[in-house]
């Protein structure tokens, strides 16, 4: 799994000149698109089923939050090393292996549950799955540009997020029904199967050759040098540096939001598992909407106003969740939160893909996620612990208010002045010592740069 000459499943293309055909007619992107949609469909089952398993066995919101925190901590630890690994190995093979490992791990849960609830197993399996999932996520971010080109990244990310969210509409609804009829453990089994299908699809995807693949093995420094290269580029980019600091707080406040919504619907409002699935499915409709409009909004408004406005609406929606006494109001607020969260997340991911040199993209993504996500597991545990003791309404109000303050704080950073690509071309060209420059960054993407 080295990064030497192009192997099986690798095609040579100009990574900065997108294919003229519509995205849905591009074979490799189409297969990749379908694989990720199926995978998210299965993930949405686990998103509902795992908290329900804990709630069913313990009745504790705090225990639900602890499971989320443990999984999040494993993701943070894996993120430290994920970028260096992704930039060193065959990314296609890595994605396939990650899918197969998660298929096996999640598949163990329903088998063990046949003999009775074993909550300890969730605390063992979920961290491993989250760590492997982080490897997959970093690899996923690095390969999209090789499939569609730099100029169509926001569109491609929007399409991927839209269809993933469409699967997310059906997934939570079906997960809730399956959990109500046969128990949450069966829903986890569906997630395991989806990873197997995703791995099979990835066998037929061909990615573009990366910089360094054509002329022999790419340069490999020490692990410390790899980690330092990603952090150095991140620190040297004014907008990415500001985003990392603000998202550090945002992730701390919002990682436990799903647990809070599930607990509010079941405990505060007295509804069943099927209703939980319906609420989450309606919320996923918001993600679809956000994914479909993000490219247009970003082209019209630029990166800064789009990201800042989306985060502000997230905060307002979160603040009202715990006060809503009608289940459809909860669903609508969840949809608003997820729509704007998707818009902000797609913009942020697309920006990183656009301005980062190809050989550095995995390490930059890893550094970005490690730094901004590092406090999120603690935040999830604190949020759910506080909500169980003080109620979902005041905790949601405080967390939402702080999210709005994050948007206000962004107005005093380089984010406010950023256009679609984030900053002037001279800053985008800044590459850490030891990193191969990407000639495509000598000038910003023509359709995505607008500076104020």
Short mmCIF file of N, CA, C and O in Angstrom, two decimals, residues 25-93:
data_model
loop_
_atom_site.label_atom_id
_atom_site.label_comp_id
_atom_site.label_asym_id
_atom_site.label_seq_id
_atom_site.Cartn_x
_atom_site.Cartn_y
_atom_site.Cartn_z
N UNK A 25 -23.04 11.96 -14.87
CA UNK A 25 -22.66 11.14 -16.01
C UNK A 25 -21.18 10.72 -15.96
O UNK A 25 -20.72 10.04 -16.87
N UNK A 26 -20.48 11.11 -14.93
CA UNK A 26 -19.08 10.71 -14.79
C UNK A 26 -19.01 9.39 -14.02
O UNK A 26 -19.38 9.33 -12.85
N UNK A 27 -18.53 8.36 -14.69
CA UNK A 27 -18.60 6.99 -14.17
C UNK A 27 -18.02 6.85 -12.77
O UNK A 27 -18.69 6.36 -11.86
N UNK A 28 -16.77 7.27 -12.59
CA UNK A 28 -16.10 7.04 -11.32
C UNK A 28 -16.75 7.84 -10.20
O UNK A 28 -16.94 7.32 -9.10
N UNK A 29 -17.08 9.09 -10.48
CA UNK A 29 -17.76 9.87 -9.45
C UNK A 29 -19.14 9.29 -9.15
O UNK A 29 -19.57 9.27 -7.99
N UNK A 30 -19.80 8.77 -10.19
CA UNK A 30 -21.13 8.19 -9.99
C UNK A 30 -21.10 6.98 -9.07
O UNK A 30 -21.95 6.84 -8.19
N UNK A 31 -20.11 6.10 -9.26
CA UNK A 31 -20.00 4.92 -8.40
C UNK A 31 -19.65 5.34 -6.98
O UNK A 31 -20.22 4.84 -6.00
N UNK A 32 -18.69 6.25 -6.87
CA UNK A 32 -18.29 6.75 -5.55
C UNK A 32 -19.48 7.39 -4.85
O UNK A 32 -19.72 7.18 -3.66
N UNK A 33 -20.26 8.16 -5.59
CA UNK A 33 -21.45 8.84 -5.09
C UNK A 33 -22.45 7.80 -4.55
O UNK A 33 -22.97 7.94 -3.44
N UNK A 34 -22.71 6.76 -5.34
CA UNK A 34 -23.66 5.73 -4.92
C UNK A 34 -23.16 4.99 -3.68
O UNK A 34 -23.95 4.71 -2.75
N UNK A 35 -21.86 4.68 -3.63
CA UNK A 35 -21.30 3.95 -2.49
C UNK A 35 -21.46 4.74 -1.21
O UNK A 35 -21.86 4.20 -0.17
N UNK A 36 -21.18 6.05 -1.28
CA UNK A 36 -21.27 6.86 -0.07
C UNK A 36 -22.72 7.08 0.36
O UNK A 36 -23.02 7.20 1.55
N UNK A 37 -23.62 7.15 -0.60
CA UNK A 37 -25.04 7.28 -0.26
C UNK A 37 -25.53 6.05 0.49
O UNK A 37 -26.23 6.15 1.50
N UNK A 38 -25.15 4.87 0.01
CA UNK A 38 -25.54 3.63 0.69
C UNK A 38 -24.92 3.55 2.07
O UNK A 38 -25.56 3.11 3.04
N UNK A 39 -23.67 3.98 2.18
CA UNK A 39 -23.00 3.93 3.47
C UNK A 39 -23.68 4.86 4.48
O UNK A 39 -23.87 4.50 5.64
N UNK A 40 -24.06 6.06 4.02
CA UNK A 40 -24.75 6.99 4.92
C UNK A 40 -26.12 6.45 5.31
O UNK A 40 -26.59 6.66 6.43
N UNK A 41 -26.77 5.75 4.37
CA UNK A 41 -28.07 5.14 4.69
C UNK A 41 -27.91 4.18 5.87
O UNK A 41 -28.73 4.18 6.80
N UNK A 42 -26.85 3.38 5.84
CA UNK A 42 -26.61 2.47 6.95
C UNK A 42 -26.19 3.21 8.21
O UNK A 42 -26.63 2.89 9.32
N UNK A 43 -25.36 4.25 8.05
CA UNK A 43 -24.91 5.02 9.22
C UNK A 43 -26.08 5.64 9.96
O UNK A 43 -26.05 5.78 11.19
N UNK A 44 -27.11 6.06 9.22
CA UNK A 44 -28.25 6.69 9.86
C UNK A 44 -29.00 5.71 10.75
O UNK A 44 -29.65 6.11 11.72
N UNK A 45 -28.89 4.42 10.43
CA UNK A 45 -29.45 3.40 11.31
C UNK A 45 -28.70 3.38 12.64
O UNK A 45 -29.31 3.37 13.72
N UNK A 46 -27.36 3.38 12.57
CA UNK A 46 -26.56 3.35 13.80
C UNK A 46 -26.71 4.63 14.60
O UNK A 46 -26.69 4.62 15.83
N UNK A 47 -26.87 5.76 13.91
CA UNK A 47 -27.05 7.04 14.58
C UNK A 47 -28.23 7.02 15.53
O UNK A 47 -28.20 7.59 16.62
N UNK A 48 -29.30 6.32 15.12
CA UNK A 48 -30.48 6.20 15.97
C UNK A 48 -30.35 5.01 16.92
O UNK A 48 -30.68 5.09 18.10
N UNK A 49 -29.86 3.89 16.40
CA UNK A 49 -29.91 2.63 17.15
C UNK A 49 -28.98 2.61 18.35
O UNK A 49 -29.35 2.10 19.41
N UNK A 50 -27.75 3.12 18.23
CA UNK A 50 -26.81 3.03 19.33
C UNK A 50 -27.28 3.81 20.56
O UNK A 50 -27.25 3.27 21.68
N UNK A 51 -27.71 5.09 20.42
CA UNK A 51 -28.25 5.76 21.61
C UNK A 51 -29.48 5.06 22.17
O UNK A 51 -29.68 5.02 23.39
N UNK A 52 -30.32 4.50 21.28
CA UNK A 52 -31.51 3.80 21.78
C UNK A 52 -31.14 2.54 22.55
O UNK A 52 -31.81 2.19 23.53
N UNK A 53 -30.08 1.85 22.13
CA UNK A 53 -29.62 0.67 22.88
C UNK A 53 -29.21 1.05 24.29
O UNK A 53 -29.53 0.36 25.26
N UNK A 54 -28.47 2.17 24.40
CA UNK A 54 -28.05 2.62 25.73
C UNK A 54 -29.25 3.06 26.56
O UNK A 54 -29.37 2.71 27.73
N UNK A 55 -30.14 3.84 25.93
CA UNK A 55 -31.31 4.32 26.66
C UNK A 55 -32.21 3.16 27.09
O UNK A 55 -32.77 3.15 28.18
N UNK A 56 -32.34 2.17 26.21
CA UNK A 56 -33.16 0.99 26.51
C UNK A 56 -32.59 0.21 27.69
O UNK A 56 -33.33 -0.27 28.56
N UNK A 57 -31.27 0.11 27.76
CA UNK A 57 -30.65 -0.70 28.80
C UNK A 57 -30.45 0.05 30.11
O UNK A 57 -30.47 -0.55 31.19
N UNK A 58 -30.24 1.39 30.03
CA UNK A 58 -29.89 2.15 31.24
C UNK A 58 -30.89 3.25 31.59
O UNK A 58 -30.95 3.68 32.75
N UNK A 59 -31.63 3.76 30.57
CA UNK A 59 -32.54 4.86 30.81
C UNK A 59 -31.85 6.18 31.10
O UNK A 59 -32.49 7.13 31.56
N UNK A 60 -30.58 6.30 30.81
CA UNK A 60 -29.80 7.47 31.20
C UNK A 60 -29.34 8.28 30.00
O UNK A 60 -28.68 7.75 29.09
N UNK A 61 -29.67 9.57 29.98
CA UNK A 61 -29.15 10.48 28.96
C UNK A 61 -27.65 10.67 29.13
O UNK A 61 -26.91 10.75 28.14
N UNK A 62 -27.19 10.73 30.37
CA UNK A 62 -25.76 10.89 30.62
C UNK A 62 -24.95 9.73 30.05
O UNK A 62 -23.86 9.92 29.50
N UNK A 63 -25.48 8.51 30.16
CA UNK A 63 -24.79 7.35 29.59
C UNK A 63 -24.78 7.43 28.06
O UNK A 63 -23.81 7.00 27.42
N UNK A 64 -25.85 7.96 27.47
CA UNK A 64 -25.86 8.19 26.02
C UNK A 64 -24.76 9.17 25.64
O UNK A 64 -24.01 8.98 24.68
N UNK A 65 -24.68 10.27 26.41
CA UNK A 65 -23.65 11.26 26.13
C UNK A 65 -22.25 10.72 26.32
O UNK A 65 -21.33 11.07 25.58
N UNK A 66 -22.08 9.82 27.31
CA UNK A 66 -20.76 9.23 27.54
C UNK A 66 -20.34 8.37 26.36
O UNK A 66 -19.18 8.39 25.95
N UNK A 67 -21.29 7.63 25.78
CA UNK A 67 -20.97 6.82 24.60
C UNK A 67 -20.54 7.72 23.44
O UNK A 67 -19.56 7.43 22.75
N UNK A 68 -21.28 8.82 23.23
CA UNK A 68 -20.90 9.78 22.19
C UNK A 68 -19.52 10.34 22.46
O UNK A 68 -18.70 10.51 21.54
N UNK A 69 -19.23 10.65 23.73
CA UNK A 69 -17.94 11.22 24.09
C UNK A 69 -16.80 10.24 23.85
O UNK A 69 -15.74 10.61 23.34
N UNK A 70 -17.01 8.98 24.22
CA UNK A 70 -15.97 7.97 24.02
C UNK A 70 -15.67 7.79 22.53
O UNK A 70 -14.50 7.72 22.11
N UNK A 71 -16.74 7.72 21.73
CA UNK A 71 -16.53 7.61 20.29
C UNK A 71 -15.83 8.82 19.73
O UNK A 71 -14.93 8.71 18.88
N UNK A 72 -16.22 10.01 20.19
CA UNK A 72 -15.58 11.23 19.72
C UNK A 72 -14.11 11.31 20.10
O UNK A 72 -13.27 11.76 19.32
N UNK A 73 -13.78 10.85 21.31
CA UNK A 73 -12.38 10.87 21.74
C UNK A 73 -11.53 9.95 20.86
O UNK A 73 -10.38 10.29 20.52
N UNK A 74 -12.08 8.82 20.48
CA UNK A 74 -11.35 7.91 19.59
C UNK A 74 -11.12 8.56 18.23
O UNK A 74 -10.05 8.39 17.62
N UNK A 75 -12.10 9.31 17.74
CA UNK A 75 -11.95 10.02 16.46
C UNK A 75 -10.82 11.04 16.54
O UNK A 75 -10.01 11.16 15.62
N UNK A 76 -10.79 11.78 17.64
CA UNK A 76 -9.75 12.80 17.80
C UNK A 76 -8.36 12.17 17.82
O UNK A 76 -7.42 12.64 17.16
N UNK A 77 -8.22 11.08 18.57
CA UNK A 77 -6.92 10.40 18.64
C UNK A 77 -6.51 9.87 17.27
O UNK A 77 -5.35 10.01 16.86
N UNK A 78 -7.46 9.29 16.54
CA UNK A 78 -7.14 8.77 15.20
C UNK A 78 -6.81 9.90 14.24
O UNK A 78 -5.97 9.73 13.34
N UNK A 79 -7.45 11.05 14.41
CA UNK A 79 -7.22 12.17 13.49
C UNK A 79 -5.79 12.67 13.55
O UNK A 79 -5.26 13.19 12.56
N UNK A 80 -5.13 12.49 14.70
CA UNK A 80 -3.75 12.95 14.83
C UNK A 80 -2.85 12.27 13.80
O UNK A 80 -1.95 12.88 13.22
N UNK A 81 -3.11 10.99 13.55
CA UNK A 81 -2.25 10.21 12.67
C UNK A 81 -2.88 9.93 11.30
O UNK A 81 -2.20 9.46 10.40
N UNK A 82 -4.18 10.21 11.16
CA UNK A 82 -4.88 9.82 9.94
C UNK A 82 -4.31 10.49 8.70
O UNK A 82 -4.12 9.85 7.66
N UNK A 83 -4.04 11.79 8.79
CA UNK A 83 -3.56 12.50 7.61
C UNK A 83 -2.23 11.97 7.11
O UNK A 83 -2.03 11.80 5.90
N UNK A 84 -1.30 11.72 8.02
CA UNK A 84 0.00 11.20 7.62
C UNK A 84 -0.16 9.84 6.94
O UNK A 84 0.52 9.55 5.95
N UNK A 85 -1.06 9.01 7.45
CA UNK A 85 -1.29 7.70 6.85
C UNK A 85 -1.93 7.83 5.47
O UNK A 85 -1.51 7.19 4.51
N UNK A 86 -2.95 8.67 5.37
CA UNK A 86 -3.66 8.83 4.09
C UNK A 86 -2.73 9.36 3.01
O UNK A 86 -2.83 8.95 1.84
N UNK A 87 -1.81 10.26 3.36
CA UNK A 87 -0.89 10.82 2.36
C UNK A 87 0.22 9.85 1.99
O UNK A 87 0.97 10.10 1.04
N UNK A 88 0.34 8.73 2.69
CA UNK A 88 1.42 7.78 2.42
C UNK A 88 0.96 6.53 1.68
O UNK A 88 1.78 5.86 1.05
N UNK A 89 -0.32 6.17 1.73
CA UNK A 89 -0.77 4.88 1.22
C UNK A 89 -1.71 5.07 0.03
O UNK A 89 -2.11 6.18 -0.31
N UNK A 90 -2.05 3.97 -0.60
CA UNK A 90 -3.04 3.96 -1.67
C UNK A 90 -4.41 4.25 -1.05
O UNK A 90 -4.94 3.47 -0.25
N UNK A 91 -4.97 5.39 -1.40
CA UNK A 91 -6.19 5.86 -0.73
C UNK A 91 -7.39 4.98 -1.05
O UNK A 91 -8.26 4.78 -0.21
N UNK A 92 -7.45 4.45 -2.25
CA UNK A 92 -8.56 3.58 -2.63
C UNK A 92 -8.58 2.32 -1.77
O UNK A 92 -9.62 1.92 -1.25
N UNK A 93 -7.43 1.69 -1.62
CA UNK A 93 -7.35 0.49 -0.79
C UNK A 93 -7.68 0.81 0.67
O UNK A 93 -8.33 0.02 1.37
#
